[in-house]
mmCIF file of C-alpha atoms and ligand atoms in Angstrom:
data_model
loop_
_atom_site.group_PDB
_atom_site.id
_atom_site.type_symbol
_atom_site.label_atom_id
_atom_site.label_comp_id
_atom_site.label_asym_id
_atom_site.label_seq_id
_atom_site.Cartn_x
_atom_site.Cartn_y
_atom_site.Cartn_z
ATOM 1 C CA MET A 1 86.734 88.940 101.405
ATOM 2 C CA HIS A 2 87.510 91.196 104.340
ATOM 3 C CA GLY A 3 87.361 88.625 107.209
ATOM 4 C CA LYS A 4 90.941 88.171 108.393
ATOM 5 C CA VAL A 5 92.594 89.242 105.194
ATOM 6 C CA TRP A 6 93.797 92.342 106.985
ATOM 7 C CA THR A 7 96.346 90.444 108.973
ATOM 8 C CA LYS A 8 98.186 89.456 105.795
ATOM 9 C CA VAL A 9 100.993 91.113 103.885
ATOM 10 C CA ILE A 10 99.905 91.996 100.371
ATOM 11 C CA LYS A 11 102.329 91.506 97.482
ATOM 12 C CA CYS A 12 101.700 93.867 94.628
ATOM 13 C CA LYS A 13 103.258 96.190 92.037
ATOM 14 C CA ALA A 14 104.614 99.659 92.755
ATOM 15 C CA ALA A 15 106.801 102.250 91.020
ATOM 16 C CA VAL A 16 109.857 102.497 93.188
ATOM 17 C CA LEU A 17 112.378 105.347 92.927
ATOM 18 C CA TRP A 18 115.693 103.968 94.191
ATOM 19 C CA GLY A 19 117.439 107.368 94.091
ATOM 20 C CA PRO A 20 117.276 110.886 92.587
ATOM 21 C CA LYS A 21 117.769 111.213 88.840
ATOM 22 C CA GLN A 22 117.045 107.515 88.351
ATOM 23 C CA PRO A 23 114.177 106.042 86.347
ATOM 24 C CA LEU A 24 111.081 104.852 88.171
ATOM 25 C CA SER A 25 111.181 101.056 88.403
ATOM 26 C CA ILE A 26 108.039 98.936 88.505
ATOM 27 C CA GLU A 27 108.738 96.375 91.214
ATOM 28 C CA ASP A 28 107.051 93.640 93.228
ATOM 29 C CA ILE A 29 106.677 94.979 96.765
ATOM 30 C CA GLU A 30 105.201 93.835 100.030
ATOM 31 C CA VAL A 31 102.689 96.044 101.871
ATOM 32 C CA ALA A 32 102.308 95.311 105.573
ATOM 33 C CA PRO A 33 98.899 95.259 107.239
ATOM 34 C CA PRO A 34 97.675 98.476 108.834
ATOM 35 C CA LYS A 35 98.622 98.933 112.476
ATOM 36 C CA ALA A 36 96.369 100.600 115.035
ATOM 37 C CA PHE A 37 94.646 103.763 113.699
ATOM 38 C CA GLU A 38 95.923 102.961 110.188
ATOM 39 C CA VAL A 39 94.165 102.154 106.914
ATOM 40 C CA ARG A 40 95.269 100.033 103.960
ATOM 41 C CA ILE A 41 93.937 101.389 100.699
ATOM 42 C CA LYS A 42 93.690 99.747 97.216
ATOM 43 C CA ILE A 43 94.515 102.530 94.775
ATOM 44 C CA LEU A 44 92.081 102.933 91.850
ATOM 45 C CA ALA A 45 93.477 105.992 90.049
ATOM 46 C CA ALA A 46 96.376 108.383 90.593
ATOM 47 C CA GLY A 47 97.257 111.679 89.012
ATOM 48 C CA ILE A 48 100.798 112.938 88.384
ATOM 49 C CA CYS A 49 101.776 116.232 89.992
ATOM 50 C CA ARG A 50 104.912 118.297 89.406
ATOM 51 C CA THR A 51 105.829 117.791 93.061
ATOM 52 C CA ASP A 52 106.448 114.070 92.308
ATOM 53 C CA ASP A 53 108.761 115.107 89.496
ATOM 54 C CA HIS A 54 110.650 117.464 91.830
ATOM 55 C CA VAL A 55 111.795 114.372 93.752
ATOM 56 C CA ILE A 56 112.918 112.528 90.594
ATOM 57 C CA THR A 57 114.991 115.539 89.486
ATOM 58 C CA GLY A 58 116.446 115.960 92.944
ATOM 59 C CA ALA A 59 114.929 119.444 93.496
ATOM 60 C CA LEU A 60 112.993 118.083 96.478
ATOM 61 C CA SER A 61 114.771 115.815 98.872
ATOM 62 C CA THR A 62 113.352 112.715 100.534
ATOM 63 C CA ASN A 63 114.471 109.346 101.879
ATOM 64 C CA PHE A 64 115.256 106.681 99.281
ATOM 65 C CA PRO A 65 114.059 104.221 98.050
ATOM 66 C CA VAL A 66 110.632 105.881 97.931
ATOM 67 C CA ILE A 67 107.210 105.350 96.367
ATOM 68 C CA LEU A 68 105.972 108.690 94.955
ATOM 69 C CA GLY A 69 102.451 109.846 94.168
ATOM 70 C CA HIS A 70 100.023 111.819 96.298
ATOM 71 C CA GLU A 71 96.910 112.587 94.191
ATOM 72 C CA ALA A 72 94.669 109.530 94.195
ATOM 73 C CA THR A 73 91.384 107.767 94.766
ATOM 74 C CA GLY A 74 91.127 104.378 96.372
ATOM 75 C CA ILE A 75 89.017 101.834 98.295
ATOM 76 C CA VAL A 76 89.656 100.928 101.857
ATOM 77 C CA GLU A 77 90.913 97.348 101.852
ATOM 78 C CA SER A 78 91.408 96.892 105.591
ATOM 79 C CA ILE A 79 91.631 98.832 108.794
ATOM 80 C CA GLY A 80 93.773 98.605 111.898
ATOM 81 C CA GLU A 81 92.523 98.604 115.471
ATOM 82 C CA GLY A 82 90.733 101.705 116.646
ATOM 83 C CA VAL A 83 89.830 103.070 113.210
ATOM 84 C CA THR A 84 86.335 104.578 113.346
ATOM 85 C CA THR A 85 86.001 107.082 110.469
ATOM 86 C CA VAL A 86 86.299 104.600 107.548
ATOM 87 C CA LYS A 87 85.573 100.954 106.931
ATOM 88 C CA PRO A 88 86.602 98.380 104.272
ATOM 89 C CA GLY A 89 84.879 99.095 100.970
ATOM 90 C CA ASP A 90 84.653 102.905 101.488
ATOM 91 C CA LYS A 91 85.754 105.055 98.569
ATOM 92 C CA VAL A 92 88.461 107.467 99.812
ATOM 93 C CA ILE A 93 91.027 110.126 98.866
ATOM 94 C CA PRO A 94 94.341 109.677 100.708
ATOM 95 C CA LEU A 95 95.618 113.005 102.015
ATOM 96 C CA SER A 96 98.986 114.684 102.363
ATOM 97 C CA ILE A 97 97.864 116.865 105.291
ATOM 98 C CA PRO A 98 96.056 115.372 108.279
ATOM 99 C CA GLN A 99 93.201 116.935 110.180
ATOM 100 C CA CYS A 100 93.389 115.837 113.835
ATOM 101 C CA ARG A 101 90.654 118.289 114.956
ATOM 102 C CA LYS A 102 92.609 118.914 118.170
ATOM 103 C CA CYS A 103 95.811 120.877 117.457
ATOM 104 C CA SER A 104 96.097 124.690 117.458
ATOM 105 C CA SER A 105 95.912 124.747 113.573
ATOM 106 C CA CYS A 106 92.838 122.498 113.417
ATOM 107 C CA ILE A 107 90.833 124.433 116.038
ATOM 108 C CA ASN A 108 91.518 127.764 114.364
ATOM 109 C CA PRO A 109 89.089 128.492 111.472
ATOM 110 C CA ASN A 110 91.947 129.853 109.301
ATOM 111 C CA GLY A 111 94.565 127.682 107.763
ATOM 112 C CA ASN A 112 94.867 123.938 107.571
ATOM 113 C CA PHE A 113 98.430 123.027 108.524
ATOM 114 C CA CYS A 114 97.621 120.396 111.087
ATOM 115 C CA LEU A 115 100.390 119.859 113.593
ATOM 116 C CA ALA A 116 99.616 116.179 114.082
ATOM 117 C CA MET A 117 102.372 115.451 111.593
ATOM 118 C CA ASN A 118 105.663 117.220 111.199
ATOM 119 C CA VAL A 119 106.155 119.269 107.980
ATOM 120 C CA ALA A 120 109.354 117.376 107.304
ATOM 121 C CA ASP A 121 107.850 114.084 106.237
ATOM 122 C CA ASP A 122 110.579 111.533 106.730
ATOM 123 C CA GLY A 123 108.659 108.848 104.905
ATOM 124 C CA VAL A 124 107.583 106.701 107.785
ATOM 125 C CA LEU A 125 104.400 106.263 109.835
ATOM 126 C CA SER A 126 103.921 107.403 113.410
ATOM 127 C CA ASP A 127 105.791 104.422 114.930
ATOM 128 C CA SER A 128 108.851 105.505 112.849
ATOM 129 C CA THR A 129 108.678 102.463 110.557
ATOM 130 C CA GLY A 130 107.333 102.093 107.015
ATOM 131 C CA ARG A 131 104.820 99.598 105.623
ATOM 132 C CA PHE A 132 106.515 98.911 102.258
ATOM 133 C CA THR A 133 109.421 96.561 101.519
ATOM 134 C CA CYS A 134 111.034 95.657 98.186
ATOM 135 C CA LYS A 135 113.822 93.075 97.718
ATOM 136 C CA GLY A 136 114.173 92.904 101.507
ATOM 137 C CA LYS A 137 114.705 96.665 101.876
ATOM 138 C CA PRO A 138 112.359 99.156 103.534
ATOM 139 C CA VAL A 139 110.801 101.612 101.063
ATOM 140 C CA TYR A 140 109.825 105.043 102.305
ATOM 141 C CA ARG A 141 106.592 106.811 101.605
ATOM 142 C CA PHE A 142 106.224 110.252 100.114
ATOM 143 C CA ALA A 143 104.170 113.294 101.112
ATOM 144 C CA ARG A 144 102.563 111.163 103.871
ATOM 145 C CA ASN A 145 100.816 109.375 101.038
ATOM 146 C CA SER A 146 102.492 107.197 98.269
ATOM 147 C CA THR A 147 100.019 106.296 95.547
ATOM 148 C CA PHE A 148 102.104 104.939 92.632
ATOM 149 C CA THR A 149 101.419 101.501 94.125
ATOM 150 C CA GLU A 150 98.501 99.087 93.992
ATOM 151 C CA TYR A 151 98.163 99.279 97.788
ATOM 152 C CA THR A 152 99.280 101.831 100.350
ATOM 153 C CA VAL A 153 98.981 102.231 104.106
ATOM 154 C CA THR A 154 98.321 105.479 105.907
ATOM 155 C CA SER A 155 97.063 107.027 109.131
ATOM 156 C CA GLU A 156 93.326 107.351 109.590
ATOM 157 C CA LEU A 157 93.910 111.097 110.016
ATOM 158 C CA LEU A 158 95.093 111.120 106.395
ATOM 159 C CA VAL A 159 91.995 109.547 104.730
ATOM 160 C CA ALA A 160 88.867 111.381 103.537
ATOM 161 C CA LYS A 161 85.779 109.279 102.833
ATOM 162 C CA ILE A 162 84.051 110.416 99.669
ATOM 163 C CA ASP A 163 80.816 109.790 97.725
ATOM 164 C CA ALA A 164 80.750 106.077 96.595
ATOM 165 C CA ALA A 165 79.465 107.145 93.199
ATOM 166 C CA ALA A 166 82.327 109.576 92.440
ATOM 167 C CA PRO A 167 84.409 108.612 89.366
ATOM 168 C CA PRO A 168 87.825 107.681 90.735
ATOM 169 C CA GLU A 169 89.729 108.577 87.521
ATOM 170 C CA LYS A 170 88.413 112.179 87.825
ATOM 171 C CA VAL A 171 88.085 113.040 91.504
ATOM 172 C CA CYS A 172 91.632 111.887 92.229
ATOM 173 C CA LEU A 173 92.618 115.447 91.190
ATOM 174 C CA ILE A 174 90.919 116.672 94.372
ATOM 175 C CA GLY A 175 93.678 114.832 96.198
ATOM 176 C CA CYS A 176 96.216 117.530 95.193
ATOM 177 C CA GLY A 177 96.314 119.726 92.050
ATOM 178 C CA PHE A 178 92.733 120.855 91.796
ATOM 179 C CA ALA A 179 92.212 121.373 95.568
ATOM 180 C CA THR A 180 95.531 123.174 95.858
ATOM 181 C CA GLY A 181 94.879 125.682 93.078
ATOM 182 C CA TYR A 182 91.150 126.250 93.642
ATOM 183 C CA GLY A 183 91.662 126.658 97.408
ATOM 184 C CA ALA A 184 94.587 129.096 96.873
ATOM 185 C CA ALA A 185 92.155 131.474 95.155
ATOM 186 C CA ILE A 186 89.104 130.823 97.364
ATOM 187 C CA ASN A 187 90.496 130.205 100.819
ATOM 188 C CA THR A 188 93.933 131.856 100.843
ATOM 189 C CA ALA A 189 93.666 134.888 98.580
ATOM 190 C CA LYS A 190 89.897 135.196 99.101
ATOM 191 C CA VAL A 191 89.541 136.640 95.578
ATOM 192 C CA THR A 192 86.791 139.255 95.474
ATOM 193 C CA PRO A 193 84.146 139.817 92.765
ATOM 194 C CA GLY A 194 85.239 142.170 90.029
ATOM 195 C CA SER A 195 88.908 141.888 90.932
ATOM 196 C CA VAL A 196 91.915 141.586 88.581
ATOM 197 C CA CYS A 197 94.072 138.450 89.054
ATOM 198 C CA ALA A 198 97.302 137.142 87.562
ATOM 199 C CA VAL A 199 98.411 133.537 87.589
ATOM 200 C CA PHE A 200 102.023 132.568 86.966
ATOM 201 C CA GLY A 201 102.289 128.992 85.604
ATOM 202 C CA LEU A 202 99.484 127.341 83.749
ATOM 203 C CA GLY A 203 99.911 123.670 84.717
ATOM 204 C CA GLY A 204 97.304 121.704 86.587
ATOM 205 C CA VAL A 205 97.671 123.897 89.681
ATOM 206 C CA GLY A 206 97.618 127.209 87.773
ATOM 207 C CA LEU A 207 94.533 126.239 85.764
ATOM 208 C CA SER A 208 92.807 125.283 89.049
ATOM 209 C CA ILE A 209 93.702 128.688 90.443
ATOM 210 C CA ILE A 210 92.074 130.281 87.411
ATOM 211 C CA MET A 211 88.927 128.186 88.035
ATOM 212 C CA GLY A 212 88.902 129.481 91.646
ATOM 213 C CA CYS A 213 89.366 133.104 90.547
ATOM 214 C CA LYS A 214 86.522 132.738 88.066
ATOM 215 C CA ALA A 215 84.239 131.091 90.615
ATOM 216 C CA SER A 216 84.974 134.027 92.960
ATOM 217 C CA GLY A 217 83.774 136.458 90.300
ATOM 218 C CA ALA A 218 87.093 137.987 89.185
ATOM 219 C CA SER A 219 86.545 140.178 86.151
ATOM 220 C CA ARG A 220 89.991 139.909 84.590
ATOM 221 C CA ILE A 221 92.279 136.842 84.912
ATOM 222 C CA ILE A 222 95.701 137.030 83.260
ATOM 223 C CA GLY A 223 97.541 133.774 82.722
ATOM 224 C CA ILE A 224 101.386 133.783 82.380
ATOM 225 C CA ASP A 225 103.436 130.893 81.012
ATOM 226 C CA THR A 226 106.581 130.481 78.964
ATOM 227 C CA ASN A 227 104.866 127.682 77.029
ATOM 228 C CA PRO A 228 102.190 129.250 74.787
ATOM 229 C CA CYS A 229 100.640 125.801 74.203
ATOM 230 C CA LYS A 230 99.085 126.278 77.679
ATOM 231 C CA PHE A 231 97.103 129.361 76.672
ATOM 232 C CA GLU A 232 94.072 127.762 74.978
ATOM 233 C CA ARG A 233 93.202 125.608 77.977
ATOM 234 C CA ALA A 234 93.834 128.517 80.374
ATOM 235 C CA LYS A 235 91.277 130.545 78.415
ATOM 236 C CA SER A 236 88.806 127.813 78.328
ATOM 237 C CA VAL A 237 88.802 127.575 82.191
ATOM 238 C CA GLY A 238 88.428 131.365 82.618
ATOM 239 C CA ALA A 239 91.671 133.283 81.727
ATOM 240 C CA THR A 240 90.681 136.486 79.929
ATOM 241 C CA GLU A 241 94.133 136.858 78.354
ATOM 242 C CA CYS A 242 97.576 135.251 78.481
ATOM 243 C CA ILE A 243 101.153 136.531 78.416
ATOM 244 C CA ASN A 244 104.365 134.783 77.402
ATOM 245 C CA PRO A 245 107.307 136.199 79.333
ATOM 246 C CA LYS A 246 109.497 135.352 76.350
ATOM 247 C CA ASP A 247 107.718 137.995 74.278
ATOM 248 C CA HIS A 248 108.814 140.721 76.707
ATOM 249 C CA ALA A 249 112.181 142.191 77.624
ATOM 250 C CA LYS A 250 110.968 143.611 80.917
ATOM 251 C CA PRO A 251 109.728 141.785 83.996
ATOM 252 C CA ILE A 252 106.117 140.580 83.936
ATOM 253 C CA SER A 253 105.356 142.817 86.977
ATOM 254 C CA GLU A 254 106.067 145.819 84.735
ATOM 255 C CA VAL A 255 104.129 144.414 81.776
ATOM 256 C CA LEU A 256 101.124 143.830 84.039
ATOM 257 C CA LYS A 257 101.291 147.346 85.394
ATOM 258 C CA GLU A 258 101.186 148.743 81.885
ATOM 259 C CA ILE A 259 98.349 146.635 80.523
ATOM 260 C CA THR A 260 96.140 146.864 83.592
ATOM 261 C CA GLY A 261 96.850 150.464 84.633
ATOM 262 C CA ASP A 262 98.228 149.193 87.918
ATOM 263 C CA SER A 263 95.137 147.344 89.082
ATOM 264 C CA VAL A 264 96.166 143.757 89.782
ATOM 265 C CA GLU A 265 94.816 142.811 93.207
ATOM 266 C CA PHE A 266 95.648 139.097 93.466
ATOM 267 C CA THR A 267 98.667 137.211 92.076
ATOM 268 C CA PHE A 268 99.577 133.551 92.405
ATOM 269 C CA GLU A 269 102.874 131.772 91.724
ATOM 270 C CA ALA A 270 102.270 128.147 90.553
ATOM 271 C CA ILE A 271 105.710 127.370 89.110
ATOM 272 C CA GLY A 272 108.092 127.051 92.054
ATOM 273 C CA HIS A 273 110.922 129.417 91.007
ATOM 274 C CA PRO A 274 112.345 132.003 93.426
ATOM 275 C CA GLU A 275 112.448 134.669 90.658
ATOM 276 C CA THR A 276 108.826 134.260 89.650
ATOM 277 C CA ILE A 277 107.751 134.154 93.361
ATOM 278 C CA ILE A 278 109.267 137.645 93.735
ATOM 279 C CA ASP A 279 107.958 138.920 90.413
ATOM 280 C CA ALA A 280 104.463 137.706 91.356
ATOM 281 C CA LEU A 281 104.742 139.607 94.648
ATOM 282 C CA ALA A 282 105.894 142.750 92.735
ATOM 283 C CA SER A 283 103.001 142.296 90.358
ATOM 284 C CA CYS A 284 100.174 142.813 92.887
ATOM 285 C CA HIS A 285 99.074 146.303 93.847
ATOM 286 C CA GLU A 286 101.648 147.973 96.064
ATOM 287 C CA SER A 287 99.124 149.258 98.567
ATOM 288 C CA HIS A 288 96.451 146.572 98.808
ATOM 289 C CA GLY A 289 97.548 143.621 96.649
ATOM 290 C CA THR A 290 97.865 140.037 97.836
ATOM 291 C CA SER A 291 100.318 137.472 96.374
ATOM 292 C CA VAL A 292 100.029 133.760 97.149
ATOM 293 C CA VAL A 293 102.979 131.370 96.865
ATOM 294 C CA VAL A 294 101.705 127.965 95.693
ATOM 295 C CA GLY A 295 104.661 126.595 93.697
ATOM 296 C CA VAL A 296 107.172 124.524 95.647
ATOM 297 C CA PRO A 297 110.670 125.955 95.285
ATOM 298 C CA PRO A 298 113.761 123.689 95.477
ATOM 299 C CA LEU A 299 114.516 123.053 99.143
ATOM 300 C CA SER A 300 117.958 124.591 99.135
ATOM 301 C CA LYS A 301 116.807 127.872 97.655
ATOM 302 C CA MET A 302 116.460 130.922 99.826
ATOM 303 C CA ILE A 303 114.686 134.057 98.551
ATOM 304 C CA ALA A 304 116.095 137.562 98.799
ATOM 305 C CA TYR A 305 113.611 140.368 98.430
ATOM 306 C CA ASP A 306 113.368 144.126 98.809
ATOM 307 C CA PRO A 307 111.399 144.794 102.025
ATOM 308 C CA MET A 308 109.923 147.837 100.357
ATOM 309 C CA LEU A 309 107.712 145.394 98.424
ATOM 310 C CA LEU A 310 105.833 144.700 101.680
ATOM 311 C CA PHE A 311 106.357 148.030 103.381
ATOM 312 C CA THR A 312 103.881 149.757 101.048
ATOM 313 C CA GLY A 313 101.068 147.428 102.094
ATOM 314 C CA ARG A 314 101.172 144.273 100.000
ATOM 315 C CA THR A 315 100.192 140.946 101.657
ATOM 316 C CA TRP A 316 102.363 137.911 100.918
ATOM 317 C CA LYS A 317 100.853 134.537 101.752
ATOM 318 C CA GLY A 318 101.394 130.832 101.118
ATOM 319 C CA CYS A 319 99.259 127.810 101.351
ATOM 320 C CA CYS A 320 99.579 124.099 101.412
ATOM 321 C CA PHE A 321 96.829 122.109 99.731
ATOM 322 C CA GLY A 322 94.770 125.224 99.135
ATOM 323 C CA GLY A 323 94.060 125.855 102.872
ATOM 324 C CA TRP A 324 91.334 123.169 102.965
ATOM 325 C CA LYS A 325 90.684 121.413 106.254
ATOM 326 C CA THR A 326 91.345 118.071 104.689
ATOM 327 C CA LYS A 327 89.005 115.433 106.239
ATOM 328 C CA ASP A 328 86.063 117.887 106.342
ATOM 329 C CA ASP A 329 86.514 119.736 103.092
ATOM 330 C CA ILE A 330 87.683 117.109 100.620
ATOM 331 C CA PRO A 331 84.387 115.180 100.711
ATOM 332 C CA LYS A 332 82.601 118.461 100.165
ATOM 333 C CA LEU A 333 84.695 119.271 97.087
ATOM 334 C CA VAL A 334 83.853 115.818 95.713
ATOM 335 C CA SER A 335 80.143 116.585 96.291
ATOM 336 C CA ASP A 336 80.595 119.858 94.461
ATOM 337 C CA PHE A 337 82.128 117.949 91.531
ATOM 338 C CA MET A 338 79.191 115.546 91.557
ATOM 339 C CA ALA A 339 76.812 118.570 91.587
ATOM 340 C CA LYS A 340 78.717 119.819 88.438
ATOM 341 C CA LYS A 341 79.905 123.016 90.096
ATOM 342 C CA PHE A 342 83.141 122.430 88.166
ATOM 343 C CA ASP A 343 84.619 119.781 85.921
ATOM 344 C CA PHE A 344 88.067 118.480 85.090
ATOM 345 C CA ASP A 345 87.656 118.214 81.353
ATOM 346 C CA GLN A 346 90.471 120.701 80.712
ATOM 347 C CA LEU A 347 92.724 119.462 83.486
ATOM 348 C CA ILE A 348 92.839 115.752 82.599
ATOM 349 C CA THR A 349 94.603 115.502 79.269
ATOM 350 C CA HIS A 350 95.746 111.879 79.373
ATOM 351 C CA VAL A 351 94.575 108.609 80.969
ATOM 352 C CA LEU A 352 97.090 105.725 80.950
ATOM 353 C CA PRO A 353 97.431 102.290 82.601
ATOM 354 C CA PHE A 354 99.709 102.322 85.690
ATOM 355 C CA ASN A 355 102.495 100.438 83.813
ATOM 356 C CA LYS A 356 102.839 103.409 81.445
ATOM 357 C CA ILE A 357 103.946 105.716 84.270
ATOM 358 C CA HIS A 358 107.218 106.548 82.393
ATOM 359 C CA GLU A 359 105.188 107.799 79.472
ATOM 360 C CA ALA A 360 103.114 109.946 81.842
ATOM 361 C CA PHE A 361 106.227 111.670 83.238
ATOM 362 C CA ASP A 362 107.549 112.189 79.677
ATOM 363 C CA LEU A 363 104.330 113.905 78.757
ATOM 364 C CA LEU A 364 104.664 116.214 81.806
ATOM 365 C CA ASN A 365 108.259 117.017 81.029
ATOM 366 C CA LYS A 366 107.552 117.708 77.358
ATOM 367 C CA GLY A 367 104.885 120.198 78.485
ATOM 368 C CA GLU A 368 102.241 118.175 76.620
ATOM 369 C CA SER A 369 100.060 117.120 79.540
ATOM 370 C CA ILE A 370 98.278 119.054 82.232
ATOM 371 C CA ARG A 371 97.337 116.023 84.345
ATOM 372 C CA THR A 372 97.834 112.410 83.345
ATOM 373 C CA VAL A 373 95.734 110.020 85.447
ATOM 374 C CA LEU A 374 97.043 106.489 85.845
ATOM 375 C CA ILE A 375 94.468 103.734 86.138
ATOM 376 C CA PHE A 376 95.210 100.636 88.239
HETATM 377 P P1 LIG B 401 103.366 122.048 85.959
HETATM 378 O O1 LIG B 401 104.792 121.783 85.679
HETATM 379 O O2 LIG B 401 102.340 121.231 85.248
HETATM 380 O O3 LIG B 401 103.102 123.602 85.617
HETATM 381 C C1 LIG B 401 104.058 124.635 85.739
HETATM 382 C C2 LIG B 401 103.918 125.597 84.584
HETATM 383 O O4 LIG B 401 104.831 126.651 84.735
HETATM 384 C C3 LIG B 401 104.206 124.953 83.199
HETATM 385 O O5 LIG B 401 103.120 125.168 82.297
HETATM 386 C C4 LIG B 401 105.455 125.673 82.743
HETATM 387 O O6 LIG B 401 105.493 125.839 81.303
HETATM 388 C C5 LIG B 401 105.356 127.000 83.470
HETATM 389 N N1 LIG B 401 106.604 127.689 83.670
HETATM 390 C C6 LIG B 401 107.842 127.177 83.911
HETATM 391 N N2 LIG B 401 108.759 128.138 84.119
HETATM 392 C C7 LIG B 401 108.108 129.301 83.905
HETATM 393 C C8 LIG B 401 108.475 130.731 83.971
HETATM 394 N N3 LIG B 401 109.772 131.069 84.237
HETATM 395 N N4 LIG B 401 107.560 131.695 83.753
HETATM 396 C C9 LIG B 401 106.262 131.316 83.440
HETATM 397 N N5 LIG B 401 105.836 130.002 83.423
HETATM 398 C C10 LIG B 401 106.739 129.026 83.615
HETATM 399 O O7 LIG B 401 103.220 121.965 87.517
HETATM 400 P P2 LIG B 401 101.922 121.841 88.493
HETATM 401 O O8 LIG B 401 100.862 122.767 87.981
HETATM 402 O O9 LIG B 401 101.627 120.375 88.786
HETATM 403 O O10 LIG B 401 102.560 122.434 89.828
HETATM 404 C C11 LIG B 401 102.987 123.796 89.865
HETATM 405 C C12 LIG B 401 103.780 124.091 91.120
HETATM 406 O O11 LIG B 401 102.978 123.909 92.243
HETATM 407 C C13 LIG B 401 104.953 123.055 91.310
HETATM 408 O O12 LIG B 401 106.068 123.713 91.875
HETATM 409 C C14 LIG B 401 104.373 122.057 92.348
HETATM 410 O O13 LIG B 401 105.419 121.437 93.051
HETATM 411 C C15 LIG B 401 103.583 123.001 93.202
HETATM 412 C C16 LIG B 401 102.496 122.403 94.023
HETATM 413 N N6 LIG B 401 102.215 122.918 95.258
HETATM 414 C C17 LIG B 401 101.295 122.392 96.048
HETATM 415 C C18 LIG B 401 101.031 123.017 97.383
HETATM 416 O O14 LIG B 401 100.281 122.480 98.185
HETATM 417 N N7 LIG B 401 101.604 124.200 97.624
HETATM 418 C C19 LIG B 401 100.563 121.318 95.637
HETATM 419 C C20 LIG B 401 100.764 120.821 94.356
HETATM 420 C C21 LIG B 401 101.735 121.365 93.517
HETATM 421 ZN ZN1 LIG B 402 100.771 117.639 94.264
HETATM 422 ZN ZN1 LIG B 403 95.435 119.097 113.755
#
């Protein structure tokens, strides 16, 4: 099966977004063979993350037409020249952040923002061309990834080989939402045992933050969401109580001060709104609190804040993909899942075939799903 197949273009189905605010369109596309140091992957399962929706709504800009999706599991179908870390048949998670092991980010033990690829992903591979075409037009990739397609091509630096026995329809969440939230608590905030935490936004990322706070031994974890339907799941993964901002006239930072006696040490924003990013900062303890920005705000939005919020001693941090060193840490997170250190029973609310991708986005936008996993 693998022989010389790798030299051929593959024709397959993909969900193409031709422009912002348009419906996703299932199209026949061509996927070029991997070039040197690239890998072509057959996608098995892909989760839907709010970041994908940000592109559909126009809140996040990218080149069009584009294939979205960045939270998946797949099998290596073929490899280009020079690839040594994966081979055809390996089960993998495609990554949005590379790990080159050489740059100043990779050699430092803190942080994970590998400089091997520019932050502004312009939707092409390192030779400045893409590997997808549809109706004769080049189609860009998204988040250095693109997984709403039966096949994708990516750099070897953006592929993590995982346990062959891992269930693809579950561990795909380690490709974004789970790893992002769990790592924000464990790696970025470094939540301490007995601490008080507050999590703004109880979607897939927020629930994973709660799981990370709980695993770190936090004694009180307060979930905040304007949709009270999210509270039950938040409690079942570890929230000790939940607050709906709509029930309060004052900012949540003031509500938290009152109910905790001013003891919130760690706060997290997993919504992506400038106002909640600032209120989450104001919510952590003024002398020793830490607030982590996880939500992705619209690109054009700048944030104004009172410097006194930091002057008193607060720490304000951000993280991309939970701070994990991707190629090294993602296989370990999959092993932890296999060892039952955590499960995704509360995170995966729906499983649908790939051709029901529109239904999956409707469920997200109606606030009914946490994560929908598409099966190919
Ligand atoms: P989601 O839409 O499933 O969850 C967001 C939650 O926030 C929902 O439950 C909403 O009801 C709630 N919400 C909305 N507005 C408010 C408000 N004003 N106050 C309180 N709650 C509110 O999204 P998600 O969990 O998939 O992603 C959350 C954010 O994280 C989103 O901005 C996404 O783009 C970002 C993200 N960041 C990274 C990263 O690496 N930094 C990775 C993945 C996702
Ligand atoms: Zn994501
Ligand atoms: Zn690097």
